[in-house]
Short mmCIF file of C-alpha atoms in Angstrom, two decimals:
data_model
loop_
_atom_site.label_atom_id
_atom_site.label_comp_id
_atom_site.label_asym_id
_atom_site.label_seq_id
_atom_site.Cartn_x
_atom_site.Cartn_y
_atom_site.Cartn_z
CA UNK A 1225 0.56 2.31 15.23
CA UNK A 1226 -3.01 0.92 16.02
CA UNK A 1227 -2.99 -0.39 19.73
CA UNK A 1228 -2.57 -3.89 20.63
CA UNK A 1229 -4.48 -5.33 23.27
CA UNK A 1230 -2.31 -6.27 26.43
CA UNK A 1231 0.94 -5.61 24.51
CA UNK A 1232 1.53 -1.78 25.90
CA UNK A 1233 3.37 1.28 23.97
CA UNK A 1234 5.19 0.95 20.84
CA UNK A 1235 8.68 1.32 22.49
CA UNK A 1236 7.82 -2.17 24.91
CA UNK A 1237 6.42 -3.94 22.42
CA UNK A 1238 9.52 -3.01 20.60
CA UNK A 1239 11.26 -4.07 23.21
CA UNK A 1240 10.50 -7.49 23.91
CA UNK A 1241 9.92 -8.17 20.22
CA UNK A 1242 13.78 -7.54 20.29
CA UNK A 1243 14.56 -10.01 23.68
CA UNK A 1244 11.95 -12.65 23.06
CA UNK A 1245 10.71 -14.72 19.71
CA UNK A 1246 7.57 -15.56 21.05
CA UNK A 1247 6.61 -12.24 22.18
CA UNK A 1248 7.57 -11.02 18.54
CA UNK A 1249 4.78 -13.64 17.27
CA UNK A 1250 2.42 -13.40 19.38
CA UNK A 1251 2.43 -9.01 18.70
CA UNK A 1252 1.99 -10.11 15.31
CA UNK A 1253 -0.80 -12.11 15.52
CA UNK A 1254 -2.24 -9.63 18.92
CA UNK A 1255 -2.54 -6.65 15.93
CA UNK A 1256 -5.52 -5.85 14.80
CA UNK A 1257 -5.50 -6.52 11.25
CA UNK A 1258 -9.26 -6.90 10.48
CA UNK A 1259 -9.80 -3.06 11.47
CA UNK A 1260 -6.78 -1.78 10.08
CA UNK A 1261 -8.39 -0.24 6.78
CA UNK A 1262 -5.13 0.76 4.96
CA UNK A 1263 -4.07 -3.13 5.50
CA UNK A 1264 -7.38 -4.42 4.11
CA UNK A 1265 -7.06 -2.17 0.57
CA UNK A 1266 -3.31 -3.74 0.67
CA UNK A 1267 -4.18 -7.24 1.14
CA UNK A 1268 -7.00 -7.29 -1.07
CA UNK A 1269 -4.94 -5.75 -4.17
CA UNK A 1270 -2.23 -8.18 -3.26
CA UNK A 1271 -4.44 -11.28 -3.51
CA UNK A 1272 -5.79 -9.84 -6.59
CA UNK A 1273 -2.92 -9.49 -8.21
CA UNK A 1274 -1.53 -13.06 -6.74
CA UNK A 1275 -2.36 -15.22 -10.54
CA UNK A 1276 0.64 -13.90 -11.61
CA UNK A 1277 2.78 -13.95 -8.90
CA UNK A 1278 2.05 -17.94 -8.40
CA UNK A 1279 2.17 -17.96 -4.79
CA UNK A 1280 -0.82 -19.01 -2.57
CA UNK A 1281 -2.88 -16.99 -1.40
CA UNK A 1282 -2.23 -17.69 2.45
CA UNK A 1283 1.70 -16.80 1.30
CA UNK A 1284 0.78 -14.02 -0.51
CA UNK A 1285 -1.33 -12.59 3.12
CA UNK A 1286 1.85 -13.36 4.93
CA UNK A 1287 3.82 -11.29 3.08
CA UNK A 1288 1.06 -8.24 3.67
CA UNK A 1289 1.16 -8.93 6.67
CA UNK A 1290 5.17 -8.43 7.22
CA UNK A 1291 5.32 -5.26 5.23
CA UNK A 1292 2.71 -3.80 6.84
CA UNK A 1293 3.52 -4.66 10.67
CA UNK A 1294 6.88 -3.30 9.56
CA UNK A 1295 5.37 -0.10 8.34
CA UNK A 1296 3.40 0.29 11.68
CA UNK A 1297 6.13 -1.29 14.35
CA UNK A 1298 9.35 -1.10 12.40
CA UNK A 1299 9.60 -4.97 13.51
CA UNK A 1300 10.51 -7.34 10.55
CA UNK A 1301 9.35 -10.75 11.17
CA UNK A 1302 10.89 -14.29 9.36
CA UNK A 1303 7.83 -15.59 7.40
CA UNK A 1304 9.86 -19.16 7.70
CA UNK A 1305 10.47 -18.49 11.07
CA UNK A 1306 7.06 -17.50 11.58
CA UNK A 1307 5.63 -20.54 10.34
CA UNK A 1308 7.29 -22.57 11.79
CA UNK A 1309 6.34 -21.09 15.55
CA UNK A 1310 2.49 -21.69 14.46
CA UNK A 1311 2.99 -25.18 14.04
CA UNK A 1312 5.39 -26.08 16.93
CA UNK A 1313 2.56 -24.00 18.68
CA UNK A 1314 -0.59 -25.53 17.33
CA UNK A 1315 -1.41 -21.95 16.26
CA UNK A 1316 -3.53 -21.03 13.61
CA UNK A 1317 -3.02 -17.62 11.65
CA UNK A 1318 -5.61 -14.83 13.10
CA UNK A 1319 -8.55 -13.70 11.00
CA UNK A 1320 -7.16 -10.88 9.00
CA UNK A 1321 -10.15 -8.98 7.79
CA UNK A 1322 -13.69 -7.79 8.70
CA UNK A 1323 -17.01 -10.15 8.55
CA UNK A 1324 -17.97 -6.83 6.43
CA UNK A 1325 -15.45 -7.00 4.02
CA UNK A 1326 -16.13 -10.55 3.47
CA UNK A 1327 -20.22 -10.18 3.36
CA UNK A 1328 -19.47 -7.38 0.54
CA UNK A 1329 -17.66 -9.24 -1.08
CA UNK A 1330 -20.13 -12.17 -1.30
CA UNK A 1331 -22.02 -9.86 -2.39
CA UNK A 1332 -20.64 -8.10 -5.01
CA UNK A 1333 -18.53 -11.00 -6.66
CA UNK A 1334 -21.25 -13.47 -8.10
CA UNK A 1335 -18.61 -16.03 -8.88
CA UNK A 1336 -17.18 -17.85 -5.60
CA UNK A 1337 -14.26 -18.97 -7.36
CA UNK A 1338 -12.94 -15.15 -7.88
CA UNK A 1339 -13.96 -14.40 -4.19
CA UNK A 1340 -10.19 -13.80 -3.25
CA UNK A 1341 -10.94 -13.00 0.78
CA UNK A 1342 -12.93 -15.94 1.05
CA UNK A 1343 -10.62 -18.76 -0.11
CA UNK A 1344 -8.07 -16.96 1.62
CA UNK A 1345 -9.98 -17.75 4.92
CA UNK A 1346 -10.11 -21.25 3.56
CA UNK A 1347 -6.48 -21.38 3.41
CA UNK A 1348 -5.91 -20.10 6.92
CA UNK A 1349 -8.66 -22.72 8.33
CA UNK A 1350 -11.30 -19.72 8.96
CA UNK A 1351 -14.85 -21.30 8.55
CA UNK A 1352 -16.10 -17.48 7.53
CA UNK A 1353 -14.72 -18.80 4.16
CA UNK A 1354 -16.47 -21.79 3.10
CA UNK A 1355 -19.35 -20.05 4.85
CA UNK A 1356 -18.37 -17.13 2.07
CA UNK A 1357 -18.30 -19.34 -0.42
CA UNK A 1358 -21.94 -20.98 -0.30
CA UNK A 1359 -23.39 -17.45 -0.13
CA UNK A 1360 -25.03 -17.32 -3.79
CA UNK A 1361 -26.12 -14.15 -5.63
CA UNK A 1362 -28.74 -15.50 -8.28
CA UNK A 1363 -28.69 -13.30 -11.73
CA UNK A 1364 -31.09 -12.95 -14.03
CA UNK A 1365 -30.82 -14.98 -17.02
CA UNK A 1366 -31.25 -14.20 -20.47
CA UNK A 1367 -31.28 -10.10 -19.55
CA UNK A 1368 -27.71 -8.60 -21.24
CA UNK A 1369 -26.87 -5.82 -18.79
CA UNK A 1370 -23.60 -4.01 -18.52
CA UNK A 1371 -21.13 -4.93 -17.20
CA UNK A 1372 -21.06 -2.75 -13.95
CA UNK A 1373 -24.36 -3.84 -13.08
CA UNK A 1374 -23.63 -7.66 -13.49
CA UNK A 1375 -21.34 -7.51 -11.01
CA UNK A 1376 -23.89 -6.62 -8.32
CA UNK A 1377 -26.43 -9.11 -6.75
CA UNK A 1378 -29.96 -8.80 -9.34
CA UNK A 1379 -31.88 -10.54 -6.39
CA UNK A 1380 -32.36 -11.74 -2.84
CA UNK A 1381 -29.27 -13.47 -1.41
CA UNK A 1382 -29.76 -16.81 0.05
CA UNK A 1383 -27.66 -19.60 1.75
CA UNK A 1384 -27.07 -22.58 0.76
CA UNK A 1385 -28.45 -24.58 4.31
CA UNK A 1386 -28.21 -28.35 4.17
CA UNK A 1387 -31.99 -29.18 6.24
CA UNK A 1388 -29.99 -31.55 8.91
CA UNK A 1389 -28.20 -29.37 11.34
CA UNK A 1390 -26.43 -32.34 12.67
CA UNK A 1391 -24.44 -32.57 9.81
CA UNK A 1392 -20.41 -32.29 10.16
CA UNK A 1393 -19.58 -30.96 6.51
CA UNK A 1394 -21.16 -27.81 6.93
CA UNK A 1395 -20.92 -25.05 8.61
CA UNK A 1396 -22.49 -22.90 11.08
CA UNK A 1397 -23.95 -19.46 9.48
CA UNK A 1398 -22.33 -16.87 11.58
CA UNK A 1399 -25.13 -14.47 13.03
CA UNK A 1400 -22.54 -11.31 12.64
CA UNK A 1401 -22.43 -12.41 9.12
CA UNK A 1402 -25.94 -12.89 8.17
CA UNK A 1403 -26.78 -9.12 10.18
CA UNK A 1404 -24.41 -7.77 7.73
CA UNK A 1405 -25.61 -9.22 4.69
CA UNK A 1406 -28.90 -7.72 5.88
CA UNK A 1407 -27.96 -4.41 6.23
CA UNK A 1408 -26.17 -4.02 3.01
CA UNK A 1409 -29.16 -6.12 1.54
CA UNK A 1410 -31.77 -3.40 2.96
CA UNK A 1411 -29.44 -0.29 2.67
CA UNK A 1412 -29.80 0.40 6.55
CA UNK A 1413 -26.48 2.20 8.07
CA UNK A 1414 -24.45 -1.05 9.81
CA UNK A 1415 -23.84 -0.24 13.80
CA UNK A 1416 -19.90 0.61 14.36
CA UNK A 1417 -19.28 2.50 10.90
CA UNK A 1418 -19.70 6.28 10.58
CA UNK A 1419 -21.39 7.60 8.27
CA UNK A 1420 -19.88 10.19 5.89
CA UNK A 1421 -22.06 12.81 4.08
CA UNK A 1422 -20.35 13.05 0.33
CA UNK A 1423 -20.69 16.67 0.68
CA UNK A 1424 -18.00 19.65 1.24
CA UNK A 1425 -18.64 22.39 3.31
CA UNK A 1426 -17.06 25.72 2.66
CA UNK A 1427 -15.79 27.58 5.70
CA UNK A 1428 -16.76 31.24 5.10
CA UNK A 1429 -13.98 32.60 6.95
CA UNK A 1430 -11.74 31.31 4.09
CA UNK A 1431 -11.61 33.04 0.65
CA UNK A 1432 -10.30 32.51 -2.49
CA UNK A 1433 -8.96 35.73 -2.93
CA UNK A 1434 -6.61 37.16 -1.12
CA UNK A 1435 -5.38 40.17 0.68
CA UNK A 1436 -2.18 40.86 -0.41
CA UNK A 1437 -1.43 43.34 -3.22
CA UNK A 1438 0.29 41.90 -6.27
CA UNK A 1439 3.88 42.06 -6.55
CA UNK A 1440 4.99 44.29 -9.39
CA UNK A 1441 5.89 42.87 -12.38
CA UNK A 1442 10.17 43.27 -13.43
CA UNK A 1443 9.10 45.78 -16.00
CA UNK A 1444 7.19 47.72 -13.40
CA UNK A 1445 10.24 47.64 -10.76
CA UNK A 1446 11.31 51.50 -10.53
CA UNK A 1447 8.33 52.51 -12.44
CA UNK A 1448 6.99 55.98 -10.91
CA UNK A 1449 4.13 58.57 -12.55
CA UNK A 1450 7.47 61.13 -12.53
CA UNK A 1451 9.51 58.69 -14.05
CA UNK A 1452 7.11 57.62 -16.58
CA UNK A 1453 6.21 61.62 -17.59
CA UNK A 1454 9.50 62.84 -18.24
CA UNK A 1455 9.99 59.62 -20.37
CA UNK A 1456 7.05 60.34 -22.75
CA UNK A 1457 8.72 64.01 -22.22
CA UNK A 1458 12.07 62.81 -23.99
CA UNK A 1459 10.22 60.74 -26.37
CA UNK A 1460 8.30 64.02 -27.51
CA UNK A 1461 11.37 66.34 -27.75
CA UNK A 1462 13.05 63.37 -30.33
CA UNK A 1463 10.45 63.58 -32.95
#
């Protein structure tokens, strides 16, 4: 299990997840689902696949969320239950993935109606959504490319700003956010994520062949140069 901040080893958390509702809750919101990787890929092919399922999106994150806190903990948690602590609480649900996953995502979807993580934030009362959502990729008109490439931003990203920074209805650009847009905008390596080469390296103390001598094959089994001459032997002698 990733650690939780404050919440100690597995087997206490365990523990007074058993004894105490609130202590359940409040390990389930304490875990750290925007760095858990695995739980990103999950909640991100959940939400796309969510049309057909007709649930909301914030239900269909809750349900993530369950499976995989139950994969890590082996603590199952009442979604109903769950809820209904949050509001007798005056909780809201934590932020459940990166500012990186969202700012590639803004990126890489040009339509902000198919941007999945974004209105999920929306749903969950995370401004990093609407923010999400005004952040337009402009393509080039008129220019038939495939289909690969339309998916990708064809120019500089910009914000939609409104000029009066007093105004209520919008709001404020994050400055996490905007770093990260300008990183995977420039191509420079974003601080906190290693870096990968895509190569293999061959350890020359390993080879592919091996050291062992064959086993004989079941016609071989018994097989001796004696055996095998006074064989041929016999086989003379008959004709």
């Amino acid at each position: 299990m990733a650690s939780q901040e404050g919440t100690g080893t597995l087997a206490e958390v365990q523990r007074r997840a058993a004894e105490n509702p609130d202590a359940r809750y409040q390990a389930f919101d304490s875990y750290p689902w925007a760095k858990d990787r695995v739980f990103t890929e999950q909640l991100s092919n959940a939400l796309n696949n969510s049309q057909s399922s007709g649930l909301a999106l914030a239900e269909v994150a809750l349900r993530a969320r369950m499976q995989r806190f139950e994969q890590q903990t082996q603590i199952k948690i009442d979604g109903g239950a769950y809820a209904q602590w949050l509001f007798q609480n005056d909780r809201q649900s934590p932020r459940l993935v990166s500012e990186q996953a969202v700012a590639i995502e803004a990126m890489t979807v040009p339509n902000p109606e198919d941007r999945k993580l974004a209105h999920l934030l929306v749903e969950l009362g995370d401004p990093l959504g609407q923010v999400a959502l005004q952040q337009v990729a402009p393509q080039s008109a008129g220019v038939a490319v495939p289909s690969w490439q339309s998916a990708a931003p064809t120019a500089e990203l910009y914000i939609k700003k409104d000029a009066s920074p007093t105004d209520p209805n919008k709001e404020p650009y994050p400055k996490k956010f905007e770093e990260i847009v300008e990183f995977l905008q420039t191509g420079k390596p974003i601080p906190g994520i290693r870096q990968i080469p895509d190569t293999v390296i061959e350890d020359p103390s390993i080879t592919p062949h091996g050291s062992l001598t064959a086993p004989p094959k079941p016609w071989e089994i018994g097989r001796t140069p004696a055996s095998e001459a006074s064989g041929l032997a016999a086989n003379e002698e008959e004709t």
